Amino acid sequence: MKEFIRRIEVITGRHQRRIWSPQEKARILEERAEPDVSISAVARSWGVNRYSCR
């Protein structure tokens, strides 16, 4: 049986929410709107959950 390990991220200490500038938000939405672009790939590139890119 093959086992696959994808990615494990361990967060230690205090975690704060990221504050996005309007320019960053616009850039994420622009990237997401491009044809043949995966929303998941855009989210990963920005370090956010794919549901945050809707």
C-alpha atoms as an extended CHARMM CRD file, in Angstrom:
* protein
*
        54  EXT
         1         1  MET       CA              0.0000000000        0.0000000000        0.0000000000  PROA      1               0.0000000000
         2         2  LYS       CA              1.3880000000        3.3620000000       -0.9750000000  PROA      2               0.0000000000
         3         3  GLU       CA              1.0310000000        6.2270000000        1.4330000000  PROA      3               0.0000000000
         4         4  PHE       CA              1.1290000000        9.8040000000        0.3100000000  PROA      4               0.0000000000
         5         5  ILE       CA              2.0240000000       12.7040000000        2.5200000000  PROA      5               0.0000000000
         6         6  ARG       CA              1.0840000000       16.0150000000        1.0700000000  PROA      6               0.0000000000
         7         7  ARG       CA              1.8610000000       19.0250000000        3.1790000000  PROA      7               0.0000000000
         8         8  ILE       CA              1.6910000000       19.5310000000        6.8840000000  PROA      8               0.0000000000
         9         9  GLU       CA              1.8690000000       23.0170000000        8.2970000000  PROA      9               0.0000000000
        10        10  VAL       CA              2.4890000000       23.4760000000       11.9910000000  PROA      10              0.0000000000
        11        11  ILE       CA              1.6060000000       26.8370000000       13.4320000000  PROA      11              0.0000000000
        12        12  THR       CA              3.0410000000       27.6140000000       16.7940000000  PROA      12              0.0000000000
        13        13  GLY       CA              2.5480000000       30.6350000000       18.9280000000  PROA      13              0.0000000000
        14        14  ARG       CA             -0.0090000000       33.2980000000       18.3390000000  PROA      14              0.0000000000
        15        15  HSD       CA             -1.5990000000       33.5260000000       14.9210000000  PROA      15              0.0000000000
        16        16  GLN       CA             -2.8920000000       36.8440000000       13.6490000000  PROA      16              0.0000000000
        17        17  ARG       CA             -5.1770000000       37.5040000000       10.7240000000  PROA      17              0.0000000000
        18        18  ARG       CA             -3.5760000000       39.0310000000        7.6890000000  PROA      18              0.0000000000
        19        19  ILE       CA             -4.6860000000       42.5310000000        6.7590000000  PROA      19              0.0000000000
        20        20  TRP       CA             -4.8750000000       42.8170000000        2.9830000000  PROA      20              0.0000000000
        21        21  SER       CA             -4.5370000000       46.1230000000        1.1890000000  PROA      21              0.0000000000
        22        22  PRO       CA             -7.1370000000       46.9660000000       -1.4680000000  PROA      22              0.0000000000
        23        23  GLN       CA             -4.3990000000       46.5660000000       -4.1030000000  PROA      23              0.0000000000
        24        24  GLU       CA             -3.5660000000       43.0460000000       -2.9020000000  PROA      24              0.0000000000
        25        25  LYS       CA             -7.2390000000       42.0570000000       -2.8790000000  PROA      25              0.0000000000
        26        26  ALA       CA             -7.6540000000       43.3970000000       -6.3990000000  PROA      26              0.0000000000
        27        27  ARG       CA             -4.5780000000       41.5000000000       -7.6170000000  PROA      27              0.0000000000
        28        28  ILE       CA             -5.8710000000       38.2160000000       -6.1580000000  PROA      28              0.0000000000
        29        29  LEU       CA             -9.2170000000       38.7160000000       -7.8900000000  PROA      29              0.0000000000
        30        30  GLU       CA             -7.4870000000       39.6150000000      -11.1700000000  PROA      30              0.0000000000
        31        31  GLU       CA             -5.3980000000       36.4430000000      -11.0250000000  PROA      31              0.0000000000
        32        32  ARG       CA             -8.4640000000       34.3710000000      -10.1960000000  PROA      32              0.0000000000
        33        33  ALA       CA            -10.4070000000       35.8040000000      -13.1440000000  PROA      33              0.0000000000
        34        34  GLU       CA             -7.7940000000       34.8480000000      -15.7510000000  PROA      34              0.0000000000
        35        35  PRO       CA             -8.9050000000       32.0530000000      -18.1010000000  PROA      35              0.0000000000
        36        36  ASP       CA             -7.6500000000       28.5280000000      -17.3990000000  PROA      36              0.0000000000
        37        37  VAL       CA             -6.4340000000       29.4630000000      -13.9130000000  PROA      37              0.0000000000
        38        38  SER       CA             -7.1570000000       27.2370000000      -10.9450000000  PROA      38              0.0000000000
        39        39  ILE       CA             -8.6360000000       29.0780000000       -7.9790000000  PROA      39              0.0000000000
        40        40  SER       CA             -6.8000000000       26.6270000000       -5.7240000000  PROA      40              0.0000000000
        41        41  ALA       CA             -3.4760000000       27.4950000000       -7.3700000000  PROA      41              0.0000000000
        42        42  VAL       CA             -4.0740000000       31.2250000000       -6.8940000000  PROA      42              0.0000000000
        43        43  ALA       CA             -5.0180000000       30.6500000000       -3.2600000000  PROA      43              0.0000000000
        44        44  ARG       CA             -1.8860000000       28.5740000000       -2.6380000000  PROA      44              0.0000000000
        45        45  SER       CA              0.3320000000       31.2150000000       -4.2350000000  PROA      45              0.0000000000
        46        46  TRP       CA             -1.0700000000       33.8230000000       -1.8300000000  PROA      46              0.0000000000
        47        47  GLY       CA             -1.1160000000       31.4890000000        1.1910000000  PROA      47              0.0000000000
        48        48  VAL       CA             -4.8700000000       31.5720000000        1.6990000000  PROA      48              0.0000000000
        49        49  ASN       CA             -7.7410000000       29.0950000000        1.6520000000  PROA      49              0.0000000000
        50        50  ARG       CA             -9.4070000000       28.6590000000       -1.7500000000  PROA      50              0.0000000000
        51        51  TYR       CA            -12.7380000000       29.7010000000       -0.2580000000  PROA      51              0.0000000000
        52        52  SER       CA            -11.1980000000       33.0870000000        0.5140000000  PROA      52              0.0000000000
        53        53  CYS       CA            -10.7590000000       33.6980000000       -3.2180000000  PROA      53              0.0000000000
        54        54  ARG       CA            -14.4130000000       33.5480000000       -4.1540000000  PROA      54              0.0000000000
